[in-house]
Each structure stands twice: as C-alpha cells, then as structure tokens.
XYZ file of C-alpha atoms in Angstrom:
369
model
C 0.000 0.000 0.000
C 1.134 3.505 -0.710
C -0.535 6.871 -0.887
C 0.235 10.438 -1.774
C -0.390 13.421 0.462
C 1.211 15.972 -1.836
C 3.180 15.419 -5.015
C 6.001 17.930 -5.025
C 9.199 16.605 -6.594
C 12.250 16.194 -4.369
C 14.566 19.172 -4.330
C 17.834 19.065 -6.266
C 20.861 17.778 -4.418
C 22.873 20.615 -2.893
C 24.971 21.125 0.140
C 26.035 18.253 2.395
C 25.686 14.550 1.864
C 26.620 12.489 -1.167
C 25.137 13.535 -4.521
C 22.007 11.508 -5.126
C 22.202 9.807 -1.704
C 18.871 9.358 0.083
C 18.651 9.860 3.837
C 17.181 7.083 6.008
C 15.904 7.878 9.510
C 14.944 4.823 11.596
C 15.941 2.690 14.599
C 13.965 -0.328 13.413
C 16.688 -2.828 12.480
C 14.391 -4.946 10.302
C 13.044 -1.930 8.423
C 16.570 -0.578 7.983
C 17.694 -3.884 6.454
C 14.835 -3.699 3.959
C 15.536 -0.068 3.061
C 19.241 -0.759 2.597
C 18.370 -3.682 0.325
C 16.083 -1.479 -1.773
C 18.714 1.243 -1.980
C 21.240 -1.313 -3.193
C 18.777 -2.499 -5.842
C 18.431 1.092 -7.016
C 22.185 1.685 -7.102
C 22.233 4.181 -4.223
C 24.262 4.314 -1.005
C 22.168 6.076 1.656
C 23.076 8.095 4.710
C 21.540 6.544 7.854
C 20.545 8.246 11.130
C 18.325 7.353 14.083
C 16.859 10.855 14.218
C 17.184 14.170 12.386
C 20.948 14.534 11.755
C 22.871 17.306 13.463
C 23.802 19.639 11.892
C 20.672 19.473 9.758
C 22.346 20.025 6.399
C 21.804 16.394 5.399
C 18.092 16.605 6.204
C 17.663 19.685 4.015
C 20.000 18.654 1.172
C 19.112 14.980 0.677
C 17.112 14.488 -2.553
C 14.890 11.945 -0.771
C 14.231 11.261 2.943
C 12.881 7.879 4.063
C 11.478 8.110 7.587
C 10.633 4.872 9.368
C 7.275 4.960 11.130
C 9.143 4.324 14.391
C 11.003 7.639 13.935
C 8.016 9.840 13.083
C 7.859 11.381 16.559
C 11.589 12.118 16.577
C 11.509 14.125 13.337
C 8.388 16.157 14.129
C 10.345 19.346 14.714
C 12.434 19.124 11.548
C 12.111 21.760 8.852
C 9.325 21.050 6.373
C 10.591 20.035 2.951
C 9.374 18.068 -0.074
C 10.644 14.579 -0.819
C 9.846 12.970 2.572
C 8.382 9.445 2.538
C 6.993 7.820 5.697
C 7.683 4.072 5.507
C 5.957 1.465 7.645
C 4.692 -2.115 7.703
C 1.322 -2.103 9.479
C -1.322 -1.991 6.741
C -4.102 -1.605 9.331
C -2.646 1.367 11.222
C -4.892 4.316 10.350
C -2.767 6.617 12.515
C 0.025 6.547 9.967
C -1.690 9.289 7.959
C -1.817 11.602 10.958
C 1.889 11.014 11.640
C 2.694 11.667 7.987
C 0.927 15.030 8.145
C 2.764 15.893 11.370
C 6.184 15.446 9.733
C 5.212 16.944 6.381
C 5.611 13.702 4.417
C 4.350 13.829 0.848
C 3.973 10.052 0.569
C 3.047 7.138 2.829
C 4.387 3.737 1.813
C 3.884 0.290 3.308
C 6.295 -2.571 2.766
C 6.440 -4.988 1.129
C 3.691 -3.821 -1.268
C 5.392 -0.558 -2.172
C 8.885 -1.935 -2.801
C 8.978 -1.427 -6.598
C 7.685 2.136 -6.326
C 10.346 2.920 -3.742
C 13.152 1.352 -5.787
C 12.113 3.513 -8.740
C 11.994 6.653 -6.619
C 15.411 5.977 -5.076
C 16.879 5.238 -8.506
C 15.480 8.533 -9.790
C 17.381 10.534 -7.204
C 20.505 8.384 -7.584
C 20.533 9.211 -11.299
C 19.819 12.872 -10.656
C 16.591 12.770 -12.651
C 15.123 16.141 -13.568
C 12.745 17.063 -16.369
C 12.240 14.027 -18.651
C 13.364 14.216 -22.254
C 11.120 15.870 -24.795
C 10.121 12.755 -26.724
C 8.987 13.036 -30.346
C 7.808 10.192 -32.552
C 7.954 10.328 -36.356
C 5.720 8.111 -38.493
C 5.053 7.933 -42.218
C 1.562 8.444 -43.594
C 2.454 5.907 -46.269
C 5.479 3.872 -47.254
C 8.380 6.012 -48.444
C 6.977 9.201 -46.946
C 10.350 10.212 -45.513
C 9.705 9.574 -41.812
C 13.103 7.934 -41.173
C 14.837 10.764 -43.015
C 13.059 13.344 -40.853
C 13.731 11.384 -37.651
C 17.458 11.266 -38.429
C 17.557 14.940 -39.373
C 15.728 15.980 -36.196
C 18.085 13.945 -34.007
C 21.230 15.184 -35.756
C 20.013 18.782 -35.491
C 19.254 18.428 -31.786
C 22.700 16.977 -31.090
C 24.364 19.709 -33.153
C 22.598 22.285 -30.975
C 24.287 20.752 -27.924
C 21.303 18.865 -26.509
C 21.632 15.361 -25.088
C 19.971 13.352 -27.852
C 18.937 9.729 -28.259
C 17.528 8.349 -31.531
C 15.375 5.229 -31.154
C 14.579 2.948 -34.088
C 11.212 1.337 -33.338
C 10.840 -0.233 -36.790
C 12.562 -3.632 -36.993
C 11.811 -3.846 -40.730
C 13.276 -0.453 -41.570
C 16.834 -1.577 -42.225
C 18.382 0.008 -39.139
C 18.969 3.669 -38.386
C 22.565 2.873 -37.467
C 23.026 2.016 -41.161
C 21.310 5.263 -42.123
C 23.835 7.132 -39.968
C 26.809 5.214 -41.340
C 27.376 3.297 -38.103
C 26.380 -0.295 -38.835
C 29.766 -1.496 -37.525
C 29.858 0.858 -34.533
C 30.298 -0.838 -31.172
C 27.329 -0.846 -28.849
C 24.131 -2.688 -28.046
C 21.092 -3.040 -30.290
C 17.445 -3.808 -29.462
C 17.814 -7.622 -29.168
C 20.208 -7.151 -26.229
C 17.348 -5.567 -24.251
C 14.711 -8.205 -25.007
C 14.878 -9.615 -21.476
C 14.669 -6.210 -19.775
C 11.890 -5.596 -17.274
C 11.387 -3.416 -14.236
C 13.817 -0.526 -14.272
C 16.715 0.020 -16.666
C 19.414 2.456 -15.550
C 19.353 5.556 -17.734
C 23.086 6.204 -17.548
C 23.952 2.575 -18.207
C 21.598 2.484 -21.206
C 23.133 5.562 -22.754
C 26.708 4.378 -22.292
C 25.880 1.005 -23.863
C 24.589 2.428 -27.174
C 26.569 3.388 -30.288
C 27.488 7.065 -30.486
C 27.140 8.524 -33.968
C 27.203 12.191 -34.988
C 27.244 13.238 -31.296
C 24.064 11.331 -30.460
C 23.241 7.885 -29.115
C 21.373 5.441 -31.332
C 19.260 2.444 -30.353
C 18.703 0.447 -33.508
C 18.250 -3.147 -34.713
C 20.975 -5.584 -35.664
C 20.972 -7.727 -38.763
C 19.824 -10.868 -36.904
C 16.498 -12.663 -36.878
C 14.979 -10.799 -33.897
C 12.069 -8.707 -35.170
C 10.425 -7.750 -31.875
C 11.102 -7.288 -28.179
C 8.450 -7.750 -25.487
C 6.331 -4.674 -24.699
C 7.613 -4.623 -21.094
C 11.175 -4.320 -22.427
C 10.141 -1.474 -24.745
C 8.513 0.264 -21.789
C 11.559 -0.129 -19.534
C 14.091 0.964 -22.161
C 12.184 4.010 -23.379
C 11.466 5.119 -19.807
C 15.212 4.939 -19.108
C 15.942 6.927 -22.267
C 13.507 9.666 -21.220
C 14.856 9.979 -17.667
C 18.144 11.365 -18.970
C 16.500 14.564 -20.184
C 17.242 16.379 -23.427
C 15.664 14.985 -26.599
C 14.490 11.512 -27.609
C 13.428 10.975 -31.235
C 11.632 7.740 -32.161
C 11.279 6.457 -35.720
C 7.967 4.555 -35.728
C 6.573 1.867 -38.032
C 3.147 2.415 -39.593
C 1.574 -0.504 -37.731
C 0.501 -0.220 -34.093
C 1.261 -3.432 -32.190
C 1.707 -3.828 -28.436
C 5.332 -2.682 -28.528
C 4.558 0.407 -30.603
C 1.641 1.211 -28.286
C 4.112 1.255 -25.388
C 6.198 3.808 -27.280
C 3.163 5.949 -28.125
C 2.172 6.221 -24.456
C 5.541 7.842 -23.682
C 5.621 10.354 -26.531
C 5.076 14.041 -25.915
C 4.065 14.555 -29.526
C 4.000 12.731 -32.826
C 4.763 13.902 -36.350
C 2.898 12.261 -39.232
C 4.849 12.757 -42.469
C 2.486 12.945 -45.455
C 3.418 13.467 -49.105
C 1.127 16.028 -50.713
C -0.901 13.667 -52.883
C -4.449 12.395 -52.428
C -3.571 8.707 -52.133
C -0.991 9.480 -49.440
C -3.537 11.585 -47.570
C -6.016 8.710 -47.659
C -3.411 6.269 -46.333
C -2.303 8.753 -43.690
C -5.863 9.053 -42.446
C -5.866 5.370 -41.535
C -2.515 5.663 -39.794
C -3.695 8.727 -37.894
C -6.815 6.898 -36.694
C -4.753 4.034 -35.261
C -2.062 6.230 -33.706
C -4.603 8.733 -32.371
C -6.194 6.056 -30.205
C -3.068 6.186 -28.007
C -1.295 9.469 -28.786
C -3.202 12.673 -28.087
C -0.803 15.168 -29.698
C -0.343 14.138 -33.331
C 0.643 16.767 -35.901
C 1.118 16.573 -39.645
C 4.282 17.401 -41.573
C 3.514 17.793 -45.279
C 6.165 16.877 -47.841
C 6.223 18.230 -51.361
C 6.188 18.341 -54.280
C 2.512 19.236 -54.200
C -0.285 17.787 -56.292
C -2.283 20.576 -57.978
C -5.044 21.738 -55.657
C -3.245 20.636 -52.477
C -1.153 22.683 -50.115
C 0.065 21.998 -46.599
C -2.944 23.576 -44.901
C -5.376 21.634 -47.052
C -3.629 18.332 -46.231
C -3.829 19.159 -42.522
C -7.512 20.068 -42.901
C -8.325 16.827 -44.683
C -6.642 14.847 -41.911
C -8.115 16.935 -39.119
C -4.680 17.426 -37.547
C -2.615 20.467 -36.537
C 0.008 21.460 -39.094
C 3.584 21.128 -37.788
C 5.152 22.418 -40.990
C 6.124 21.891 -44.592
C 9.005 19.432 -44.970
C 11.199 20.969 -47.665
C 12.278 19.157 -50.795
C 16.037 18.991 -51.289
C 18.508 16.529 -52.817
C 19.232 15.053 -49.380
C 15.682 13.682 -49.299
C 16.336 11.712 -52.472
C 19.815 10.544 -51.452
C 19.507 10.757 -47.655
C 22.319 8.595 -46.376
C 25.134 8.594 -48.889
C 28.562 8.053 -47.367
C 27.027 7.843 -43.900
C 26.106 11.526 -43.932
C 22.511 11.823 -42.761
C 20.348 14.751 -43.843
C 20.827 17.818 -41.705
C 24.330 16.891 -40.551
C 25.960 19.940 -42.134
C 23.503 22.352 -40.539
C 22.886 23.940 -43.927
C 19.984 23.654 -46.319
C 16.199 23.872 -45.988
C 15.783 20.580 -44.096
C 18.299 21.592 -41.426
C 16.540 24.937 -41.049
C 13.171 23.198 -40.781
C 14.484 20.956 -37.978
C 16.100 23.809 -36.083
C 12.922 25.879 -36.219
C 10.853 22.880 -35.130
C 12.999 22.341 -32.022
C 12.907 26.016 -31.133
C 9.094 25.941 -31.103
C 8.789 22.521 -29.434
C 11.187 23.358 -26.626
C 9.358 26.603 -25.876
C 6.088 24.645 -25.698
C 7.658 22.039 -23.419
C 8.977 24.667 -21.001
C 5.589 26.349 -20.873
C 3.735 23.095 -20.175
C-alpha cells in the first residue's frame, strides 16, 4: 500500500551529503535492512541516522528522505521540505496518515507492497533525474513518406545544438537507423540485447551502452532474426531513455502493435509525415486513426512536391490534424544517407533549417507546459 499526500518533486541535491544519496531515519533494524536492500537495488548508497541529523544540512540537502514509522515522533520538529516518505509495515494502522501530516511527508508507503515504487523513486534521485526528455515520434503516412529521413535529421540537429539526444529505431523492418547514420559497424548494443529487460533500466547505463554517432546515441536493430522485443522491455528501455533529459526521437513503423503502443504512451508529440498527394492523404488518415487512439498530440508534416489543388494547410484540414510544418524538398531527401552523412548533418539547407525551427518551437512549448 502507498498513498500520496502531496506530489512535489524532491529538491535538487545541494549542500552536504553524497550527490544523489537518500537519507534514512529509523531505529527499526528490520526496516533498515529492507531499506538498505532497496537502496542497493536502485544503485544508491544512503546516509543513515536514528533521528534528524545534526547539523541538519543532510536533512535539508538529501534528494529523498525515508522516515521509518518508528522515527516519526523524533523528526516532528524538523524543517518542512518536499521529498519525505513515511515508511511502515502495518497496513491496518490508520494513525500513519496523521503522523505523515505531522512530519510533512508527501507520501506514505507500506512494505512490502510498495517496494517497486520505492526502488524507482530511489533510482530517480541516484541518477539525478530532472525534467524528462522531450520525446517526439515520427511516423510515415504511407510507405516512403520520408519519416526515417526526418527522424534522423531531427536527431542530428538536436545533437548539433548541444542537446543530449537519443535516436530510437522502433521499426525492426526499416533496415536500421545505425546504417542510415553510417554506423552499422559501430560498437554498442542493439534492441535484441534488451529483449529480457523488465522493471527498471538504468538511464546512464543504457546511454553508455549504445553506439554514439554524430554526437548522439542510437538504439537500432541488428541484422539478426529478432524482429520484436516484449512490450515490457520497450517500456523499460524508453522510460530509461527519457529519464536522462534532453531529446528523444523515435522512428515509428506504420503498424501499431503492443510494442509500438508502449512507445506511443511515452511520446510528448507525434509527427505524421504525409506526401502532398491524395492517395498518401487517404493512407495517412488510416494511420492517424490508429495512432490517435493512443497518442493525443499528433501533428502533420507535409512533404512536397505538391499535387495541384493541395497545399500543406489543405492536407492538414483533410486529416483533421494540426500542421507542424512543410518538410522541404532537397537533394538530401532523395539521397539521404550517402557516405554515412545523414540529412541535416551539415547544418545547412532547408531541411536543417526546418528541424532547427521545429525544435525552437517545441522546446518553448515544453517549457511552458
């Protein structure tokens, strides 16, 4: 059992104590053993006290404070702060809520039921988690629409602007974005290596394990027979990718299976790339209907050349979607990955400008949200 009293995030780690180290306050030996075990599972080494530490710098600076129910009375006079969790064992003790209010706890948690939640919370502070990555999915309205090209260009542009960037290839039949970026032989893990993942994947460990190409990290497919990973692995890996902050770009297939649905639930927005022709618009409408069942913020990117009578606004109107922009036509779209140079890598040309302007708008929206 667990419950929330307030939901303020823990403060950033400053001052005394170890960076990312939670503070445990308890004299209950059994409870302490359990909390130490959970901290170890989350990769954190806590600071332990029987009461509010003196001087109180550790109490104020710790990113997360775990107060045993036995110690609630002893910490009553401590300064109020967010990030305090009251931890107990007695599921039937209604007085625990009163004690939580008295110490200013923002969460009440009972073991063993709340163990996974607590491991995740401890791991968050151990990794220094802040604002999650702005996560954008790109999907083609029909085959050959240019979605992979746009996904690569967006990721390369983000990395060139100095943002931590991770490009995720969610289409096992797409040939591999590592190939598109000229890195098919680059060292690092691909999707099949994460097929057994479940629970929590460390964000830092994930990032370090992936190939680094054009200043960004890439999670792609290998050339083996594995064509899918379980949805729980997709969920765990993408959640880890998002916890690192910055930008995550996902190249999506046009079908929506269980794994793709897991990706869609973690996207901040989706871009549907639609060539400006009636047949493509009709196909894109079907894709939009399927994707829109999971993803609320889906926008259309229209790609020329234009069929007579169609323009970008008319395509968006026909699809009933907001217009994200007009994807420019340039030679890079016809020969996108020659010599391992993805579109947008030089920072010049209409496609690079389109991507830069898109990120400027999207990041402003994300900060305002």
